[in-house]
Each structure stands twice: as C-alpha cells, then as structure tokens.
Short mmCIF file of C-alpha atoms in Angstrom, two decimals:
data_model
loop_
_atom_site.label_atom_id
_atom_site.label_comp_id
_atom_site.label_asym_id
_atom_site.label_seq_id
_atom_site.Cartn_x
_atom_site.Cartn_y
_atom_site.Cartn_z
CA MET A 1 0.14 -7.39 -19.69
CA SER A 2 2.88 -5.38 -20.90
CA SER A 3 5.91 -4.95 -19.07
CA VAL A 4 6.09 -0.99 -18.19
CA PRO A 5 4.04 1.06 -19.85
CA PHE A 6 6.60 4.56 -19.22
CA THR A 7 10.08 5.47 -19.50
CA PRO A 8 11.21 5.93 -15.89
CA ASP A 9 13.85 8.58 -15.66
CA LEU A 10 16.64 7.32 -12.97
CA SER A 11 18.41 10.25 -12.68
CA ILE A 12 16.04 11.76 -10.75
CA LYS A 13 16.41 10.93 -7.12
CA PRO A 14 13.72 11.53 -5.17
CA GLU A 15 14.29 12.20 -1.06
CA VAL A 16 12.87 9.49 0.67
CA THR A 17 12.16 9.21 4.44
CA ALA A 18 10.58 6.53 5.94
CA PHE A 19 8.19 5.79 8.88
CA PHE A 20 7.73 2.11 10.89
CA ASP A 21 4.81 0.75 12.95
CA ALA A 22 6.03 -1.33 14.81
CA PRO A 23 2.58 -2.98 15.91
CA THR A 24 2.01 -3.45 12.03
CA ASN A 25 4.98 -3.88 11.22
CA THR A 26 4.26 -1.07 8.31
CA ILE A 27 6.16 1.22 6.51
CA SER A 28 5.23 4.72 5.30
CA TYR A 29 6.98 7.00 3.43
CA VAL A 30 7.54 10.91 2.72
CA VAL A 31 8.74 11.24 -0.48
CA LYS A 32 10.15 14.91 -1.51
CA ASP A 33 10.51 16.09 -5.30
CA PRO A 34 14.61 16.86 -5.11
CA SER A 35 13.87 20.76 -7.02
CA SER A 36 11.15 21.73 -5.05
CA ASP A 37 9.42 21.34 -1.40
CA ALA A 38 6.66 19.49 -2.84
CA CYS A 39 5.91 16.00 -1.41
CA ALA A 40 3.49 13.19 -1.22
CA VAL A 41 2.99 10.72 1.27
CA ILE A 42 2.61 6.93 0.73
CA ASP A 43 0.72 3.74 2.64
CA SER A 44 0.23 5.93 6.13
CA VAL A 45 -1.07 5.01 9.11
CA MET A 46 -3.88 5.50 11.89
CA ASP A 47 -3.15 3.97 15.15
CA ILE A 48 -6.35 1.21 16.51
CA ASP A 49 -6.14 -0.54 20.15
CA TYR A 50 -8.51 -3.19 18.41
CA ALA A 51 -9.55 -4.61 22.02
CA ALA A 52 -10.50 -1.54 23.68
CA GLY A 53 -11.68 -0.20 20.41
CA ARG A 54 -9.89 2.95 20.26
CA ILE A 55 -8.59 5.37 17.67
CA THR A 56 -5.37 7.45 17.76
CA TYR A 57 -2.97 9.05 15.37
CA ASP A 58 0.50 9.15 17.31
CA GLY A 59 2.31 7.42 13.69
CA ALA A 60 -0.06 10.10 11.41
CA ASP A 61 0.90 13.16 13.58
CA ARG A 62 4.88 11.90 13.20
CA ILE A 63 4.92 12.30 9.41
CA ILE A 64 2.48 15.53 10.26
CA ALA A 65 5.48 17.25 11.89
CA TYR A 66 7.82 15.95 9.92
CA ILE A 67 6.37 17.53 6.82
CA ARG A 68 5.59 20.96 8.61
CA GLU A 69 9.52 21.10 10.72
CA HIS A 70 10.77 20.98 6.63
CA ASN A 71 8.29 23.27 5.34
CA LEU A 72 6.76 20.98 2.94
CA LYS A 73 4.05 21.37 1.08
CA LEU A 74 1.93 17.61 0.76
CA GLU A 75 0.30 17.50 -2.67
CA TRP A 76 -0.38 13.79 -2.87
CA LEU A 77 -1.46 11.18 -0.89
CA ILE A 78 -1.16 8.05 -1.65
CA GLU A 79 -2.29 4.25 -1.22
CA THR A 80 -0.97 1.37 -2.87
CA HIS A 81 -4.06 -0.56 -1.96
CA VAL A 82 -6.79 -1.22 0.03
CA HIS A 83 -4.40 -2.61 3.67
CA ALA A 84 -5.95 -5.80 5.25
CA ASP A 85 -3.46 -5.36 8.12
CA HIS A 86 -3.44 -1.73 9.31
CA LEU A 87 -5.82 1.21 9.04
CA SER A 88 -4.96 4.48 6.79
CA GLY A 89 -4.17 7.43 8.44
CA ALA A 90 -4.63 9.35 5.26
CA PRO A 91 -8.11 11.34 5.70
CA TYR A 92 -6.47 12.25 8.74
CA ILE A 93 -3.07 13.92 7.04
CA GLN A 94 -4.97 15.22 4.41
CA GLY A 95 -7.57 17.54 6.78
CA LYS A 96 -4.00 19.11 8.34
CA LEU A 97 -1.91 19.70 5.27
CA GLY A 98 -4.09 19.43 2.10
CA GLY A 99 -3.39 17.19 -0.56
CA LYS A 100 -5.34 14.70 -2.58
CA LEU A 101 -5.63 11.11 -2.07
CA GLY A 102 -5.04 8.59 -4.83
CA ILE A 103 -5.78 4.27 -5.16
CA GLY A 104 -6.06 2.28 -8.10
CA GLU A 105 -9.03 2.29 -9.90
CA ASN A 106 -9.57 -1.15 -9.27
CA ILE A 107 -10.66 -0.25 -5.12
CA THR A 108 -13.88 -0.08 -6.87
CA ILE A 109 -13.77 -4.07 -7.02
CA VAL A 110 -12.05 -4.55 -3.68
CA GLN A 111 -15.26 -1.97 -2.41
CA ASP A 112 -17.97 -4.31 -4.17
CA THR A 113 -16.32 -7.55 -2.83
CA PHE A 114 -15.90 -5.81 0.92
CA GLY A 115 -19.24 -4.63 0.71
CA LYS A 116 -21.22 -7.57 0.78
CA ILE A 117 -19.24 -8.61 2.97
CA PHE A 118 -19.65 -6.52 5.36
CA ASN A 119 -23.14 -6.08 4.71
CA GLU A 120 -22.92 -2.43 4.12
CA GLY A 121 -26.05 -0.59 3.10
CA THR A 122 -26.95 1.62 -0.45
CA GLU A 123 -25.25 4.30 1.14
CA PHE A 124 -21.65 2.89 1.25
CA GLN A 125 -20.52 4.11 -2.19
CA ARG A 126 -18.97 1.09 -4.40
CA ASP A 127 -17.79 3.22 -7.18
CA GLY A 128 -14.23 4.87 -5.79
CA SER A 129 -15.72 8.13 -5.38
CA GLN A 130 -14.34 8.23 -1.55
CA PHE A 131 -10.61 9.04 -2.73
CA ASP A 132 -10.00 11.94 -5.71
CA ARG A 133 -8.08 10.07 -7.93
CA LEU A 134 -8.31 6.60 -9.25
CA PHE A 135 -5.27 5.39 -11.05
CA LYS A 136 -5.31 3.40 -14.05
CA ASP A 137 -2.32 1.32 -15.63
CA GLY A 138 0.51 4.22 -16.82
CA ASP A 139 -1.14 7.04 -15.51
CA SER A 140 1.30 10.32 -14.27
CA TYR A 141 0.91 13.21 -11.85
CA SER A 142 3.00 15.85 -10.66
CA ILE A 143 4.44 16.22 -7.29
CA GLY A 144 6.24 19.53 -7.69
CA ASN A 145 8.47 19.22 -10.58
CA LEU A 146 8.56 15.50 -10.13
CA THR A 147 6.56 13.18 -12.52
CA ALA A 148 5.59 10.01 -10.62
CA TYR A 149 3.99 6.86 -12.24
CA ALA A 150 0.86 4.26 -11.65
CA MET A 151 1.76 0.79 -12.66
CA HIS A 152 -0.89 -1.47 -12.02
CA THR A 153 0.43 -4.75 -10.34
CA PRO A 154 -2.28 -6.81 -8.72
CA GLY A 155 -2.61 -10.46 -7.19
CA HIS A 156 -2.33 -9.81 -3.85
CA THR A 157 -5.23 -7.72 -4.27
CA PRO A 158 -6.77 -6.09 -7.48
CA ALA A 159 -6.15 -2.55 -6.54
CA CYS A 160 -2.51 -2.83 -6.57
CA MET A 161 -0.01 -0.31 -8.13
CA THR A 162 3.32 0.52 -7.91
CA HIS A 163 4.23 3.56 -7.65
CA VAL A 164 7.35 4.82 -9.54
CA MET A 165 9.54 8.68 -8.74
CA GLY A 166 12.11 8.78 -10.51
CA ASP A 167 14.63 6.12 -9.36
CA ALA A 168 12.58 4.97 -6.27
CA ALA A 169 9.45 2.66 -6.83
CA PHE A 170 7.17 2.03 -3.98
CA VAL A 171 5.72 -1.55 -4.25
CA GLY A 172 3.28 -2.07 -1.78
CA ASP A 173 2.47 -5.58 -0.77
CA THR A 174 3.66 -6.81 -4.16
CA LEU A 175 7.24 -7.69 -2.84
CA PHE A 176 9.02 -8.12 0.27
CA MET A 177 12.68 -7.64 0.78
CA PRO A 178 14.54 -10.53 -1.08
CA ASP A 179 14.86 -12.74 1.90
CA GLY A 180 10.89 -11.93 2.72
CA GLY A 181 10.12 -13.28 -0.45
CA SER A 182 6.04 -11.70 -1.58
CA ALA A 183 2.70 -11.27 0.07
CA ARG A 184 0.05 -13.70 0.15
CA ALA A 185 -2.36 -13.62 -2.30
CA ASP A 186 -5.54 -15.30 -1.03
CA PHE A 187 -7.59 -12.58 0.12
CA PRO A 188 -10.70 -12.30 -2.05
CA GLY A 189 -9.67 -11.17 -5.58
CA GLY A 190 -6.11 -12.17 -4.97
CA ASP A 191 -4.32 -15.01 -7.37
CA ALA A 192 -1.20 -16.42 -6.95
CA ARG A 193 -0.17 -16.48 -10.88
CA THR A 194 -1.48 -13.28 -11.76
CA LEU A 195 1.14 -12.20 -8.78
CA TYR A 196 3.69 -13.83 -10.48
CA ARG A 197 3.35 -11.74 -13.30
CA SER A 198 2.82 -8.27 -11.64
CA ILE A 199 6.00 -9.26 -9.74
CA GLN A 200 7.80 -10.31 -13.32
CA ARG A 201 6.77 -6.23 -14.16
CA VAL A 202 8.19 -4.78 -11.48
CA LEU A 203 11.61 -6.74 -11.90
CA SER A 204 11.25 -5.48 -15.38
CA LEU A 205 12.56 -1.80 -14.45
CA PRO A 206 16.16 -0.96 -14.81
CA GLY A 207 18.10 -3.05 -12.09
CA GLU A 208 19.67 -0.03 -10.40
CA MET A 209 15.71 1.23 -9.45
CA ARG A 210 15.42 1.69 -5.65
CA LEU A 211 12.27 -0.33 -4.10
CA PHE A 212 11.08 0.25 -0.95
CA MET A 213 8.30 -1.95 0.43
CA CYS A 214 5.39 -1.60 2.66
CA HIS A 215 6.22 -4.10 5.02
CA ASP A 216 9.01 -5.93 7.16
CA TYR A 217 8.77 -8.60 9.17
CA GLY A 218 12.39 -9.40 10.37
CA PRO A 219 12.84 -12.78 8.96
CA ASN A 220 15.38 -14.46 11.20
CA GLY A 221 16.17 -12.00 13.71
CA ARG A 222 17.47 -9.59 11.12
CA GLU A 223 17.00 -6.05 11.77
CA ILE A 224 14.12 -4.42 10.01
CA GLN A 225 14.48 -2.99 6.67
CA TRP A 226 13.06 -1.59 3.57
CA GLU A 227 14.85 -0.74 0.59
CA THR A 228 16.33 -2.92 -1.89
CA THR A 229 16.32 -2.66 -5.83
CA VAL A 230 15.66 -4.40 -8.70
CA ALA A 231 18.78 -6.29 -9.10
CA ASP A 232 18.61 -7.76 -5.88
CA GLU A 233 15.43 -8.79 -6.01
CA ARG A 234 16.13 -10.48 -8.94
CA GLU A 235 19.21 -11.87 -7.81
CA HIS A 236 17.97 -13.47 -4.28
CA ASN A 237 14.70 -12.63 -3.97
CA ILE A 238 13.97 -16.36 -2.02
CA HIS A 239 10.47 -16.57 -4.18
CA VAL A 240 11.21 -15.10 -7.32
CA GLY A 241 14.47 -14.54 -7.76
CA LYS A 242 17.03 -16.69 -10.02
CA ASP A 243 14.16 -16.93 -13.06
CA ALA A 244 12.33 -19.72 -10.54
CA THR A 245 9.18 -20.38 -13.09
CA GLU A 246 5.32 -19.25 -12.70
CA ASP A 247 3.81 -22.46 -11.82
CA ALA A 248 6.75 -23.31 -8.90
CA PHE A 249 5.76 -19.52 -7.71
CA VAL A 250 2.32 -20.35 -8.20
CA ALA A 251 2.21 -24.10 -6.11
CA MET A 252 4.41 -22.61 -3.82
CA ARG A 253 2.52 -19.91 -3.03
CA GLU A 254 -0.82 -21.48 -2.73
CA ALA A 255 0.81 -23.79 -0.36
CA ARG A 256 2.03 -21.47 1.71
CA ASP A 257 -1.05 -19.01 2.42
CA ALA A 258 -2.52 -22.06 3.34
CA THR A 259 -1.38 -21.98 6.11
CA LEU A 260 -1.76 -18.10 6.99
CA ALA A 261 -4.03 -16.99 9.42
CA MET A 262 -6.04 -14.01 9.12
CA PRO A 263 -4.33 -10.44 9.83
CA ARG A 264 -5.41 -9.08 13.13
CA LEU A 265 -6.21 -6.00 12.12
CA ILE A 266 -8.34 -7.13 9.10
CA ILE A 267 -11.56 -6.66 9.49
CA PRO A 268 -11.40 -3.12 11.24
CA SER A 269 -8.96 -2.53 8.86
CA LEU A 270 -10.95 -3.40 5.63
CA GLN A 271 -13.97 -1.40 6.75
CA VAL A 272 -11.90 1.29 6.75
CA ASN A 273 -9.64 1.40 3.99
CA MET A 274 -12.43 0.65 1.61
CA ARG A 275 -13.29 3.95 2.66
CA ALA A 276 -10.30 5.94 1.98
CA GLY A 277 -9.44 5.57 5.57
CA ARG A 278 -12.39 7.38 6.93
CA LEU A 279 -14.52 5.50 9.62
CA PRO A 280 -17.79 3.88 9.16
CA PRO A 281 -20.87 6.60 9.80
CA LYS A 282 -22.32 7.23 13.14
CA ASP A 283 -25.56 5.88 13.99
CA ASP A 284 -28.60 8.13 15.27
CA ASP A 285 -26.55 8.55 18.81
CA GLY A 286 -23.37 9.95 17.21
CA ASN A 287 -21.46 6.24 17.78
CA VAL A 288 -19.46 4.39 15.42
CA PHE A 289 -19.18 1.01 15.11
CA LEU A 290 -17.25 -1.98 13.31
CA LYS A 291 -18.81 -5.11 12.03
CA VAL A 292 -17.75 -8.58 13.01
CA PRO A 293 -18.69 -11.40 9.62
CA VAL A 294 -19.24 -14.20 11.30
CA ASN A 295 -17.47 -16.63 9.16
CA GLY A 296 -17.48 -13.81 6.35
CA LEU A 297 -13.84 -14.44 5.35
#
C-alpha cells in the first residue's frame, strides 16, 4: 500500500462546520468550498429510539437548516465507512437537498458479510448499487471548485476511507483525538495490523493538515473535541504516536478490543447503513422490521 496516492493542496482551506450528536458521540460535518457555494455533508446521523423502535431526524434537520440558511448547494453526501454506532441520515438529507451519496468500493465486502449475518434475501443487493459513487483509493471528485480525494484506510472496517479536501482530512474511525488513540478493529472484516498501516498513511500527510474525527468520547472528562493535526497525532497519539511499533500496536489493540462490548446501536446501524442509510423494505402490510441475529455478532 502506497503512502498517499495524490498531492494535497494545503493552500486551499475549506470551511468546516461541525454538528455533534451527543447520544452517539458522532461528529457530522458540512464542508464548504471556499470559492463557491458548493458543500458536502460527511457522516450524517439519523436518530433512533431503539427501545421504542422510533426513527426521527432532528440531527439531520439541523444540517439541512444550516445549508439552507447559508444558501449552500449540497453536491456530495459522504460516508467514511459503514458505521456500527449510528444510523446514517444521508438519504433523508439527499431527499431534501439533492447531492450524490458516496462510500468506499469495499462496501460490497461489508454488504456480503452482514447480508449473511442478518440473513438477507436475494433482493438485498450486495454490489453497492444503493450508493451513487463507490470510491477507489486515490479517486477524486469535485465540490464546486474544490478537488477532494479518497484514500483507502481499512482496518476498522474494510470500506473505511479518509477524505482529503484541501488542508482538511476526514478520517472516519481510523483515528481518534490524540488522547483517544484509535478505533477498535474487531468487527467482522476488521484487522488491527491493517488499521496500523492505514493510520501510517494518514500520518504521512503533511504535518499541518487538519484532521477531523468522526467520534469523540471526552477521555478523562475533558470537553468534546474533533479537530487536531497530523503533527499532533504523530507526537501525542497514545496508541500510535512517537513511533509506536506495529507489533506493539497490534498487541495493544487486540487485547483492548477483547474487553469491549458491542456498540449499543450496532444491530440497527449495520442493517440500515449497509443499505446506504435506508430502512429495510416494508412487509406486505407496510411495516418495517429490524432483525436481531442471536449469537451472530
């Protein structure tokens, strides 16, 4: 795996607005091209009251209101990966504002894996066709006049991508803030050694590159944060900073992952997100159901 398959332009500084979802500790972003009214939405959230089986859209509506208030044109909705801890709000936002929905091409691996776990029938397409664009490593796309690049950074999941836009990179769950370390690698298709190597790709970006996290949990009681730099991660990240070795990282990550419980919303999240944020099909009576695979995860 090469380091970085493109040359980032740090002279371009997109405007980044964050939206924090407290129930899932997720940060979504509106990224605006600094030279036009075009924007992208990254890792949006659809709300669910899991115990009640109730879907709402408060978080997505805040993003929609912001885009409309600032007279922006939504061109892309980006999923950095298939999230296991929140449901995507991308199709809902797309229905209101338009734009194309994109994810990494290895969504097909995730769909095949979890299509089996959730015993989906042949009507569930496992070819990524629920999305408008499947990104390969090094692919580019435009947000107005801003060129964005997709960099494959698997390990947490096979489909994880880091999206680089000027001097800003959106890392999904590949990295956390320096005092948070890194994400787990024990989901089906995850791998700690692969994750380490992907993190090294991110850390090979220029030191002044801004990095934006998908999650933050406020370690040791600090306030929630979501922006750091490559240089800060290289120096201070508790899992990979100061030249931590690959073998040491793998040993730490695998031991730590063995102690972690499954995310609270993993069952509804995977069923919805592997469908690009759409709910499963209605039954003959017009009802929608989510499955619980017993001893399947």
